[in-house]
Coordinates of C-alpha atoms in Angstrom, one line a residue:
M261 CA 12.2 -15.4 -7.7
R262 CA 13.4 -12.9 -10.2
P263 CA 13.4 -9.1 -10.1
V264 CA 10.8 -7.6 -12.3
I265 CA 10.2 -4.3 -14.0
N266 CA 6.9 -3.1 -12.7
R267 CA 4.7 -4.1 -15.6
C268 CA 1.4 -3.6 -14.1
A269 CA 0.4 -1.6 -11.0
P270 CA 3.4 0.8 -11.3
C271 CA 3.0 1.2 -15.0
S272 CA 1.8 4.5 -13.6
L273 CA 5.0 5.5 -12.0
D274 CA 7.1 8.6 -12.5
L275 CA 10.3 7.0 -11.3
M276 CA 13.1 9.3 -10.0
L277 CA 16.4 7.6 -9.5
S278 CA 18.8 9.2 -7.1
Q279 CA 21.6 7.6 -9.1
A280 CA 20.5 9.5 -12.2
A281 CA 19.8 12.8 -10.4
S282 CA 22.9 14.4 -11.9
E283 CA 21.3 14.0 -15.3
G284 CA 17.8 14.9 -14.1
I285 CA 16.4 11.6 -15.3
V286 CA 13.0 10.5 -14.1
F287 CA 11.6 7.3 -15.6
N288 CA 9.4 4.3 -15.3
S289 CA 8.6 1.2 -17.4
W290 CA 6.0 3.1 -19.4
Q291 CA 7.2 6.7 -19.3
I292 CA 10.5 8.5 -19.0
R293 CA 10.8 12.1 -17.9
L294 CA 14.1 13.8 -18.6
C295 CA 14.3 17.2 -17.1
F296 CA 17.5 18.9 -18.3
R297 CA 17.9 21.1 -15.3
S298 CA 20.7 22.7 -13.2
W299 CA 20.4 21.2 -9.7
L300 CA 21.6 23.5 -7.0
A301 CA 24.0 21.7 -4.6
G302 CA 22.1 19.9 -1.9
M303 CA 18.4 20.7 -1.4
L304 CA 18.7 20.7 2.4
S305 CA 21.7 23.0 2.3
V306 CA 19.7 25.3 0.1
L307 CA 16.9 25.2 2.7
L308 CA 19.2 25.9 5.6
G309 CA 21.6 28.3 3.9
L310 CA 19.9 30.3 1.2
V311 CA 16.8 31.2 3.1
P312 CA 18.0 32.1 6.6
S313 CA 14.7 33.5 8.0
A314 CA 12.6 30.6 6.9
S315 CA 15.2 28.0 7.6
S316 CA 15.6 29.2 11.1
N317 CA 11.9 28.6 11.7
I318 CA 12.0 25.1 10.1
S319 CA 15.3 23.8 11.6
T320 CA 14.3 24.7 15.1
S321 CA 10.7 23.6 15.1
R322 CA 8.9 20.4 14.5
P323 CA 5.5 21.3 13.1
N324 CA 2.4 19.2 13.3
I325 CA 1.8 17.5 10.0
L326 CA -1.7 17.0 8.5
L327 CA -1.8 14.9 5.3
L328 CA -5.1 14.9 3.4
M329 CA -5.5 12.4 0.5
A330 CA -8.6 12.0 -1.7
D331 CA -9.5 8.7 -3.4
D332 CA -9.9 8.8 -7.2
L333 CA -10.1 12.6 -7.4
G334 CA -9.2 14.1 -10.8
I335 CA -6.9 17.1 -10.9
G336 CA -9.6 18.9 -13.0
D337 CA -12.2 18.5 -10.3
I338 CA -10.9 21.4 -8.2
G339 CA -11.4 25.1 -8.6
C340 CA -7.8 26.1 -8.0
Y341 CA -6.8 23.7 -10.8
G342 CA -9.1 25.3 -13.4
N343 CA -12.6 23.9 -12.7
N344 CA -15.1 26.8 -12.6
T345 CA -18.2 24.7 -12.2
M346 CA -17.3 22.6 -9.2
R347 CA -17.5 24.3 -5.8
T348 CA -14.3 23.6 -3.8
P349 CA -13.8 26.8 -1.7
N350 CA -12.0 25.1 1.2
I351 CA -9.4 23.3 -1.0
D352 CA -9.0 26.5 -3.0
R353 CA -8.4 28.4 0.2
L354 CA -5.5 26.0 1.0
A355 CA -3.9 26.9 -2.4
E356 CA -4.5 30.6 -1.9
D357 CA -2.9 30.6 1.5
G358 CA -0.1 28.2 0.5
V359 CA 1.7 26.6 -2.4
K360 CA 0.2 24.8 -5.4
L361 CA 2.2 22.2 -7.3
T362 CA 1.1 21.9 -11.0
Q363 CA 3.3 18.9 -12.1
H364 CA 2.7 16.7 -9.1
I365 CA 2.8 13.0 -9.9
S366 CA 1.5 9.9 -8.1
A367 CA 3.6 6.8 -8.0
A368 CA 1.0 4.6 -9.5
S369 CA -2.4 5.1 -11.2
L370 CA -4.2 2.7 -8.8
C371 CA -4.6 3.1 -5.0
T372 CA -2.8 0.1 -3.4
P373 CA 0.6 0.6 -5.1
S374 CA 0.3 4.4 -5.0
R375 CA -0.4 4.5 -1.3
A376 CA 2.4 2.0 -0.6
A377 CA 4.9 4.3 -2.4
F378 CA 3.5 7.4 -0.7
L379 CA 4.1 5.9 2.8
T380 CA 7.5 4.4 2.0
G381 CA 9.1 6.7 -0.5
R382 CA 9.8 3.6 -2.7
Y383 CA 8.2 2.5 -5.9
P384 CA 5.9 -0.4 -5.4
V385 CA 8.1 -2.8 -7.4
R386 CA 10.7 -2.5 -4.7
S387 CA 8.3 -3.4 -1.8
G388 CA 6.5 -6.1 -3.8
M389 CA 3.2 -4.2 -3.9
V390 CA 2.7 -5.3 -7.5
S391 CA 1.6 -8.3 -9.5
S392 CA 2.8 -10.3 -12.5
I393 CA -0.7 -11.5 -13.5
G394 CA -2.9 -8.4 -13.6
Y395 CA -4.1 -8.1 -10.1
R396 CA -3.2 -4.4 -9.6
V397 CA -4.8 -3.7 -6.2
L398 CA -5.7 -5.8 -3.2
Q399 CA -9.0 -7.6 -3.9
W400 CA -10.2 -8.7 -0.5
T401 CA -9.8 -7.8 3.2
G402 CA -9.3 -11.5 3.8
A403 CA -6.3 -11.8 1.6
S404 CA -2.8 -12.4 2.8
G405 CA -1.0 -9.7 0.7
G406 CA -0.1 -6.3 2.0
L407 CA 2.6 -3.8 2.8
P408 CA 5.5 -6.0 4.1
T409 CA 6.4 -5.5 7.7
N410 CA 10.1 -4.8 6.9
E411 CA 9.1 -1.7 5.0
T412 CA 9.8 1.6 6.7
T413 CA 7.0 4.2 6.5
F414 CA 7.4 7.9 7.4
A415 CA 4.9 7.3 10.2
K416 CA 7.3 4.8 11.8
I417 CA 10.2 7.3 11.6
L418 CA 8.1 10.1 13.0
K419 CA 6.8 7.9 15.8
E420 CA 10.4 7.2 16.8
K421 CA 11.0 10.9 16.9
G422 CA 8.2 11.5 19.4
Y423 CA 5.3 12.3 17.1
A424 CA 1.8 11.1 17.9
T425 CA 0.8 9.3 14.7
G426 CA -2.8 8.6 13.5
L427 CA -4.6 7.4 10.4
V428 CA -8.2 8.1 9.8
G429 CA -10.0 6.7 6.7
K430 CA -8.9 4.3 4.0
W431 CA -6.0 1.9 4.4
H432 CA -6.1 -0.7 1.5
L433 CA -2.6 -2.0 2.2
G434 CA -3.6 -5.4 3.7
L435 CA -4.5 -6.7 7.1
N436 CA -3.7 -10.3 8.0
C437 CA -1.0 -12.9 7.0
E438 CA -1.8 -16.2 8.7
S439 CA -4.8 -15.8 10.9
A440 CA -7.8 -13.5 11.2
S441 CA -6.3 -11.6 14.2
D442 CA -2.6 -11.4 13.5
H443 CA -3.0 -8.0 11.8
C444 CA 0.5 -8.2 10.4
H445 CA -0.2 -5.5 7.7
H446 CA -2.3 -3.3 10.0
P447 CA -1.5 0.4 10.2
L448 CA -0.5 0.0 13.9
H449 CA 2.3 -2.3 12.7
H450 CA 3.5 0.4 10.2
G451 CA 4.1 3.3 12.6
F452 CA 0.6 4.6 13.4
D453 CA -0.4 4.9 17.1
H454 CA -4.1 5.2 16.2
F455 CA -6.3 3.9 13.4
Y456 CA -9.9 4.5 12.7
G457 CA -11.4 3.6 9.3
M458 CA -11.7 1.0 6.6
P459 CA -8.9 -1.6 6.5
F460 CA -10.0 -2.2 2.9
S461 CA -11.6 0.4 0.5
L462 CA -15.0 1.7 -0.3
M463 CA -16.3 -0.1 -3.4
G464 CA -19.4 0.0 -5.6
D465 CA -20.1 -3.5 -4.2
C466 CA -20.5 -2.0 -0.8
A467 CA -23.8 -0.5 -2.0
H468 CA -24.7 -3.2 -4.5
W469 CA -24.0 -0.9 -7.4
E470 CA -24.2 -1.8 -11.1
L471 CA -20.6 -0.5 -11.3
S472 CA -19.2 -3.5 -9.6
E473 CA -15.6 -4.4 -8.7
K474 CA -16.1 -8.2 -8.2
R475 CA -19.8 -9.0 -7.3
V476 CA -21.1 -9.1 -10.9
N477 CA -18.2 -11.2 -12.1
L478 CA -18.6 -13.7 -9.2
E479 CA -22.4 -13.9 -9.8
Q480 CA -21.8 -14.7 -13.5
K481 CA -19.2 -17.4 -12.7
L482 CA -21.4 -19.0 -10.0
N483 CA -24.5 -18.9 -12.3
F484 CA -22.4 -20.6 -15.1
L485 CA -21.2 -23.3 -12.7
F486 CA -24.8 -23.8 -11.4
Q487 CA -26.0 -24.3 -15.0
V488 CA -23.3 -26.8 -15.7
L489 CA -23.9 -28.9 -12.6
A490 CA -27.7 -28.6 -13.0
L491 CA -27.3 -30.0 -16.5
V492 CA -25.1 -32.8 -15.2
A493 CA -27.6 -33.6 -12.5
L494 CA -30.5 -33.7 -14.9
T495 CA -28.6 -35.8 -17.4
L496 CA -27.7 -38.3 -14.7
V497 CA -31.3 -38.4 -13.5
A498 CA -32.6 -39.0 -17.0
G499 CA -29.9 -41.7 -17.7
K500 CA -30.7 -43.4 -14.4
L501 CA -34.5 -43.5 -15.0
T502 CA -34.1 -44.7 -18.6
H503 CA -31.4 -47.1 -17.6
L504 CA -29.2 -45.6 -20.3
I505 CA -26.5 -44.5 -17.8
P506 CA -25.5 -47.2 -15.3
V507 CA -24.9 -44.9 -12.3
S508 CA -25.9 -44.9 -8.6
W509 CA -27.9 -42.1 -7.0
T510 CA -24.9 -40.8 -5.1
P511 CA -23.4 -38.6 -7.9
V512 CA -26.9 -37.5 -8.8
I513 CA -27.5 -36.3 -5.3
W514 CA -24.1 -34.7 -4.9
S515 CA -24.3 -32.8 -8.3
A516 CA -27.8 -31.6 -7.4
L517 CA -26.6 -30.4 -3.9
W518 CA -23.6 -28.5 -5.4
A519 CA -25.9 -26.9 -8.0
V520 CA -28.2 -25.7 -5.2
L521 CA -25.3 -24.3 -3.3
L522 CA -23.9 -22.5 -6.3
L523 CA -27.3 -21.0 -7.0
S524 CA -27.6 -19.9 -3.4
G525 CA -24.1 -18.5 -3.6
S526 CA -25.0 -16.4 -6.7
Y527 CA -27.9 -14.8 -4.8
F528 CA -26.0 -14.1 -1.6
V529 CA -22.5 -13.3 -2.8
G530 CA -23.3 -9.6 -2.9
A531 CA -24.3 -9.6 0.8
L532 CA -21.2 -11.7 1.7
I533 CA -18.9 -9.1 0.0
V534 CA -20.6 -6.3 2.0
H535 CA -20.0 -8.1 5.2
A536 CA -16.5 -9.2 4.3
D537 CA -15.0 -5.9 3.0
C538 CA -17.2 -3.0 4.0
L539 CA -16.3 -2.6 7.7
L540 CA -14.9 0.0 10.1
M541 CA -12.2 -0.6 12.7
R542 CA -10.8 1.3 15.7
N543 CA -7.2 0.2 16.1
H544 CA -7.5 -3.6 16.3
T545 CA -11.3 -3.8 17.0
I546 CA -14.1 -4.0 14.5
T547 CA -16.7 -1.3 15.3
E548 CA -19.1 -1.7 12.4
Q549 CA -19.7 -4.7 10.2
P550 CA -21.1 -3.9 7.8
M551 CA -20.9 -0.1 7.7
R552 CA -23.8 2.3 8.1
F553 CA -22.9 4.5 5.2
Q554 CA -24.9 7.6 6.1
K555 CA -23.1 7.7 9.4
T556 CA -19.6 7.3 7.9
T557 CA -18.8 10.9 7.1
P558 CA -19.8 12.2 10.5
L559 CA -17.8 9.4 12.2
I560 CA -14.7 10.3 10.2
L561 CA -15.0 14.0 11.0
Q562 CA -15.6 13.2 14.7
E563 CA -12.5 11.0 14.8
V564 CA -10.3 13.6 13.1
A565 CA -11.5 16.3 15.6
S566 CA -10.9 14.0 18.5
F567 CA -7.4 13.2 17.4
L568 CA -6.5 16.9 16.9
K569 CA -7.9 17.8 20.3
R570 CA -6.1 15.0 22.1
N571 CA -2.8 15.8 20.5
K572 CA -3.0 19.6 20.2
H573 CA 0.1 20.0 22.3
G574 CA 1.9 18.1 19.6
P575 CA 3.8 17.3 17.7
F576 CA 1.5 15.0 15.7
L577 CA 1.2 13.4 12.3
L578 CA -2.3 12.8 11.1
F579 CA -3.0 11.1 7.8
V580 CA -6.7 11.7 6.8
S581 CA -7.3 9.2 3.9
F582 CA -10.7 10.2 2.6
L583 CA -13.2 7.6 1.4
H584 CA -14.4 10.2 -1.0
V585 CA -14.6 10.3 -4.1
H586 CA -14.5 6.6 -4.8
I587 CA -17.7 4.9 -6.0
P588 CA -20.4 4.3 -4.7
L589 CA -20.1 8.0 -3.9
I590 CA -21.8 7.8 -0.5
T591 CA -23.1 11.3 0.1
M592 CA -25.1 12.8 2.9
E593 CA -28.6 14.0 2.1
N594 CA -27.9 17.7 2.5
F595 CA -25.4 17.6 -0.4
L596 CA -27.4 15.5 -2.8
G597 CA -28.5 17.3 -6.0
K598 CA -26.6 20.4 -5.1
S599 CA -23.7 20.3 -7.7
L600 CA -23.8 20.8 -11.4
H601 CA -22.1 17.4 -12.0
G602 CA -24.6 14.9 -10.6
L603 CA -23.7 12.5 -7.8
Y604 CA -20.0 12.7 -8.4
G605 CA -20.0 16.4 -8.1
D606 CA -22.1 16.2 -4.9
N607 CA -19.5 13.9 -3.4
V608 CA -16.6 16.2 -4.4
E609 CA -18.3 19.1 -2.8
E610 CA -19.1 17.2 0.3
M611 CA -15.4 16.2 0.6
D612 CA -14.5 19.9 0.2
W613 CA -16.9 20.7 3.1
M614 CA -15.1 18.0 5.2
V615 CA -11.8 19.8 4.5
G616 CA -13.4 23.0 5.7
Q617 CA -14.6 21.3 8.9
I618 CA -11.0 20.0 9.6
L619 CA -9.6 23.5 9.0
D620 CA -12.1 25.0 11.4
T621 CA -11.0 22.5 14.0
L622 CA -7.4 23.5 13.6
D623 CA -8.4 27.1 14.0
M624 CA -10.5 26.4 17.1
E625 CA -7.7 24.5 18.7
G626 CA -5.1 27.1 17.9
L627 CA -3.1 24.8 15.6
T628 CA -3.3 26.6 12.3
N629 CA 0.1 28.3 12.4
S630 CA 1.9 25.3 13.8
T631 CA 0.6 22.8 11.3
L632 CA 1.9 21.9 7.8
I633 CA -1.1 20.8 5.7
Y634 CA -0.7 18.8 2.5
F635 CA -3.6 17.9 0.1
T636 CA -3.5 15.4 -2.8
S637 CA -5.2 12.5 -4.5
D638 CA -3.8 9.0 -4.7
H639 CA -4.1 9.0 -8.6
G640 CA -6.2 10.4 -11.4
G641 CA -10.0 10.2 -11.8
S642 CA -11.7 7.2 -13.2
L643 CA -13.0 7.6 -16.8
E644 CA -14.5 4.1 -17.0
N645 CA -16.9 4.8 -14.0
Q646 CA -19.8 5.5 -16.4
L647 CA -23.3 4.2 -16.8
G648 CA -25.0 5.3 -20.0
R649 CA -24.3 9.0 -20.3
T650 CA -23.8 9.5 -16.6
Q651 CA -20.2 9.9 -15.4
Y652 CA -19.5 8.7 -11.9
G653 CA -15.7 9.3 -12.1
G654 CA -13.5 12.3 -12.1
W655 CA -12.3 14.8 -14.7
N656 CA -8.6 15.0 -15.4
G657 CA -8.6 18.4 -17.1
I658 CA -6.4 18.8 -20.1
Y659 CA -4.5 15.6 -19.4
K660 CA -5.1 12.4 -21.4
G661 CA -6.2 9.2 -19.7
G662 CA -7.2 8.5 -16.2
K663 CA -7.2 5.9 -13.3
G664 CA -5.4 2.7 -14.2
M665 CA -3.5 4.3 -17.2
G666 CA 0.0 4.9 -15.8
G667 CA 1.5 6.1 -19.0
W668 CA -0.9 9.0 -19.7
E669 CA -0.8 12.1 -17.5
G670 CA -4.4 11.9 -16.5
G671 CA -3.8 8.7 -14.5
I672 CA -0.9 10.1 -12.4
R673 CA -1.0 13.9 -12.4
V674 CA -2.7 14.9 -9.1
P675 CA -3.3 17.9 -7.0
G676 CA -0.5 18.9 -4.7
I677 CA -1.1 21.7 -2.1
F678 CA 1.0 22.7 0.9
R679 CA 0.0 25.3 3.5
W680 CA 2.1 26.4 6.5
P681 CA 1.2 30.0 7.5
G682 CA 4.2 32.2 8.3
V683 CA 6.6 29.8 6.7
L684 CA 5.4 28.9 3.2
P685 CA 4.6 31.8 0.8
A686 CA 0.9 32.3 0.1
G687 CA -0.2 32.0 -3.5
Q688 CA 3.0 30.3 -4.7
V689 CA 2.7 28.1 -7.8
I690 CA 5.5 25.6 -8.6
G691 CA 5.7 23.9 -12.0
E692 CA 8.7 21.8 -11.2
P693 CA 8.1 18.0 -11.6
T694 CA 7.4 16.6 -8.1
S695 CA 6.1 13.3 -6.7
L696 CA 3.9 12.0 -4.0
M697 CA 6.9 10.2 -2.8
D698 CA 8.7 13.5 -2.1
V699 CA 6.5 13.8 0.9
F700 CA 8.5 11.0 2.6
P701 CA 11.9 12.9 2.9
T702 CA 10.0 16.2 3.4
V703 CA 8.2 15.1 6.6
V704 CA 11.0 12.9 7.8
Q705 CA 13.5 15.8 7.7
L706 CA 11.0 18.2 9.3
A707 CA 10.6 15.8 12.2
G708 CA 14.3 15.7 12.7
G709 CA 14.6 12.2 11.3
E710 CA 16.8 10.6 8.7
V711 CA 15.9 8.9 5.5
P712 CA 16.7 5.2 5.7
Q713 CA 20.1 4.3 4.4
D714 CA 19.7 0.5 4.3
R715 CA 17.4 0.4 1.2
V716 CA 16.8 2.2 -2.1
I717 CA 14.7 5.3 -1.5
C718 CA 13.3 6.5 -4.8
T719 CA 13.2 10.2 -3.9
V720 CA 15.6 12.7 -2.3
K721 CA 13.7 15.9 -3.0
N722 CA 12.6 18.0 0.0
L723 CA 9.5 19.8 -1.2
L724 CA 9.8 22.6 1.3
A725 CA 13.4 23.3 0.1
L726 CA 12.0 23.4 -3.5
V727 CA 9.4 25.9 -2.5
L728 CA 11.6 28.2 -0.4
N729 CA 14.4 28.1 -2.9
S730 CA 12.1 28.9 -5.8
Q731 CA 10.8 31.9 -3.9
H732 CA 14.3 33.3 -3.7
S733 CA 15.5 32.3 -7.1
D734 CA 17.2 34.8 -9.4
H735 CA 14.8 33.8 -12.1
G736 CA 11.7 35.9 -12.6
S737 CA 9.2 33.1 -12.8
V738 CA 8.2 30.6 -10.1
H739 CA 7.8 27.9 -12.8
F740 CA 11.0 25.8 -13.3
V741 CA 13.0 28.5 -11.6
S742 CA 15.7 26.2 -10.3
W743 CA 15.6 23.6 -13.1
E744 CA 15.4 25.3 -16.4
G745 CA 14.8 23.3 -19.6
T746 CA 12.5 20.7 -21.1
T747 CA 10.5 17.9 -19.5
W748 CA 10.5 15.0 -21.9
K749 CA 8.3 12.0 -21.5
V750 CA 8.6 8.6 -23.2
H751 CA 6.0 5.8 -23.6
F752 CA 7.1 2.3 -24.3
V753 CA 3.6 0.9 -24.0
T754 CA 0.1 2.4 -24.2
P755 CA -3.3 0.8 -23.7
V756 CA -5.7 0.2 -26.6
F757 CA -8.7 2.4 -26.0
Q758 CA -12.1 0.9 -26.4
P759 CA -14.1 1.6 -28.6
E760 CA -11.6 2.8 -31.2
G761 CA -11.1 6.5 -30.9
A762 CA -12.3 6.7 -27.3
G763 CA -10.2 8.2 -24.6
A764 CA -10.5 5.3 -22.1
C765 CA -11.2 1.5 -22.0
Y766 CA -15.0 1.6 -21.7
G767 CA -16.5 -1.7 -20.9
R768 CA -13.6 -2.6 -18.6
K769 CA -12.9 -1.5 -15.0
V770 CA -9.5 -0.1 -16.0
C771 CA -7.2 -0.2 -18.9
P772 CA -4.7 -3.1 -18.9
C773 CA -1.0 -2.4 -18.9
F774 CA 0.3 -5.6 -20.5
G775 CA -1.0 -8.4 -22.7
E776 CA -2.9 -8.2 -25.9
K777 CA -4.8 -5.0 -25.1
V778 CA -1.7 -2.8 -25.1
L779 CA 0.5 -1.4 -27.9
H780 CA 4.3 -1.7 -27.7
H781 CA 6.1 1.2 -29.4
D782 CA 9.5 0.9 -31.1
P783 CA 10.8 3.5 -31.1
P784 CA 9.0 4.7 -28.0
L785 CA 6.6 7.6 -28.2
L786 CA 8.3 10.9 -27.2
F787 CA 6.4 14.0 -25.9
D788 CA 7.6 17.4 -24.7
L789 CA 5.4 18.0 -21.6
S790 CA 6.7 21.6 -21.4
R791 CA 5.0 22.5 -24.6
D792 CA 2.5 19.6 -24.9
P793 CA 1.1 18.6 -21.5
S794 CA -1.9 17.0 -23.2
E795 CA 0.4 14.6 -25.0
T796 CA -1.2 15.1 -28.4
H797 CA 2.0 15.6 -30.6
V798 CA 4.3 12.6 -30.9
L799 CA 7.9 13.7 -31.6
T800 CA 10.1 11.8 -34.0
S801 CA 13.7 11.9 -35.0
A802 CA 12.6 14.0 -38.0
S803 CA 10.8 16.6 -35.9
E804 CA 13.0 16.6 -32.7
P805 CA 16.8 17.3 -33.0
V806 CA 17.6 15.7 -29.7
F807 CA 15.4 12.6 -30.2
Y808 CA 18.3 10.1 -30.2
Q809 CA 20.0 11.9 -27.3
V810 CA 16.9 11.6 -25.2
M811 CA 16.4 7.9 -26.1
E812 CA 20.0 7.0 -25.3
R813 CA 19.7 8.6 -21.8
V814 CA 16.4 6.8 -21.3
Q815 CA 17.9 3.4 -22.1
R816 CA 20.8 4.1 -19.8
A817 CA 18.4 5.0 -17.0
V818 CA 16.3 1.9 -17.5
R819 CA 19.4 -0.3 -17.3
E820 CA 20.5 1.4 -14.1
H821 CA 17.0 0.9 -12.6
Q822 CA 17.0 -2.8 -13.5
R823 CA 20.4 -3.2 -11.9
T824 CA 19.2 -1.9 -8.6
L825 CA 16.1 -4.1 -8.3
S826 CA 16.1 -6.9 -5.8
P827 CA 13.8 -9.9 -5.9
V828 CA 10.9 -9.6 -3.4
P829 CA 7.6 -11.5 -2.9
L830 CA 4.9 -10.1 -5.1
Q831 CA 2.1 -9.2 -2.6
L832 CA -0.6 -8.8 -5.3
D833 CA -0.1 -12.0 -7.1
R834 CA -2.8 -14.7 -7.0
L835 CA -1.6 -16.5 -3.8
G836 CA -1.6 -13.2 -1.8
N837 CA -4.7 -11.8 -3.4
I838 CA -7.4 -14.4 -3.0
W839 CA -10.0 -14.6 -0.3
R840 CA -9.2 -17.0 2.5
P841 CA -11.9 -17.6 5.1
W842 CA -9.4 -18.0 8.0
L843 CA -8.0 -14.5 7.3
Q844 CA -11.5 -12.8 7.2
P845 CA -11.9 -10.3 10.0
C846 CA -15.2 -11.0 11.7
C847 CA -16.7 -9.4 14.9
G848 CA -18.6 -12.6 15.7
P849 CA -18.1 -16.3 15.1
F850 CA -17.4 -16.7 11.4
P851 CA -19.5 -16.4 9.2
L852 CA -21.8 -14.4 11.5
C853 CA -19.9 -11.2 10.8
W854 CA -22.3 -8.5 12.1
C855 CA -21.8 -5.9 14.9
L856 CA -22.4 -2.3 15.9
R857 CA -20.2 -1.5 18.8
E858 CA -20.1 2.4 18.6
D859 CA -23.3 4.4 17.9
G860 CA -21.5 7.6 16.9
P861 CA -23.0 11.0 16.2
Q862 CA -26.8 11.2 15.8

């Protein structure tokens, strides 16, 4: 097995190499960010030395930590990030009372690799949460791929430091390895004490949507095979009856039986997917298979409230991984038709209401001042989720591209909001480049733990140190106060938009990141994100005096990154990403996978 540059899932990365920190280089296989900035010595020493009043609070207390992550939410969907037609008062309140990051970058533009990087502080290429053949996320609950057991999540470290750890909502990082009950990739094997939610992901196929992840493709393949075998059977029958083909009845019968089975499969594959992937679990036990979608949101909120009440004496880490706003946009009746943006807007506003309910629970339990809250999305909104003129995906504001397009900002620039009353300044806005992976060292250090030293960790930035240092900077602006200069970005490869002139790959689920449907650029495309965040003006050696200097540093950083890669099994390749019946979680004797073990709220 050979080390690989992450060509696919992490083509959405915003790689920060600790080895290149002295030069401020941040790069990936598609894009390079060079931030010419003056690093102050030691972020943690800044936190503990330059801000004595705040550092005293932080260094002597271990706060509760509440992480809120939306699914497929565009940065332009939220009021505090510039949307004045979508109602998100609760998320906006978090920003008003806390700190808003405006250049916050996800580690990948699709959920499985992005979430793996978020939990581990490592780019997906290092943990093997990538593919060499185009499978960019886990495709089935009953597949063997998943977050390797030798990876260290921040949940695992916090659990060792005495934190109660819980995950409520979406996982999508694998379940089983060799049997339907080994649960080798389960959240409880990655540091969480408690899990309630979907081991997989909400999908359009869960509601038999026309926007389908795999059902429509499988139906088409099964129908094609049925037609082939039916033609074979009819040909053999005709040849047998006319004595033109000397054949026994055995192949005729078998080809006819297989044709009938394929036809039946094409009719029932949708229902099979719903039962196979659209299920809820509590810890290791399936509670609903398939899910009752109109009950799901109340169940999620009930579980969050229960966890907070059980662990209010702390400290706790709770990761609320929303099923919103991924298709099929399951929305409760009292939110339907209420937004100005159709079903997608209804779903966003319902999620914002859920955030408000969680904040109310913190208030009622007296946890507000002792809890650090973080809100984000796993990547940008999906532009291709469109039927006719109706958009069922998010809006990424001024940024080009969206979900699945790792190079363009719209696929990876996400909301980033922190709130910790009495510690973090209210109304603060930070324009410094940051990453979802920066949450790893931030929460680990807050809990009194240490970042692992036995592996490459792709981030060393403590976000609270950044916030508190910028507050006390000698510079007058809170934007780039500690790292002055230019943020450059380089694209080696970009997707070919379809149709020509469009801003996405319409007609596909997501844009490809290698193969015939991408453009390779030599020299690479260079942008100055400081002046051109929408990536509309390509810089050349004729228009940019430091063009060659930037490119030389980029190539040096790429070589250093390649040097530090180690070969690992690719979890999303074909063998780890196909459905295997013996790995399928089932609450009855397979294939009778149906149960309702918890009634939940009425």
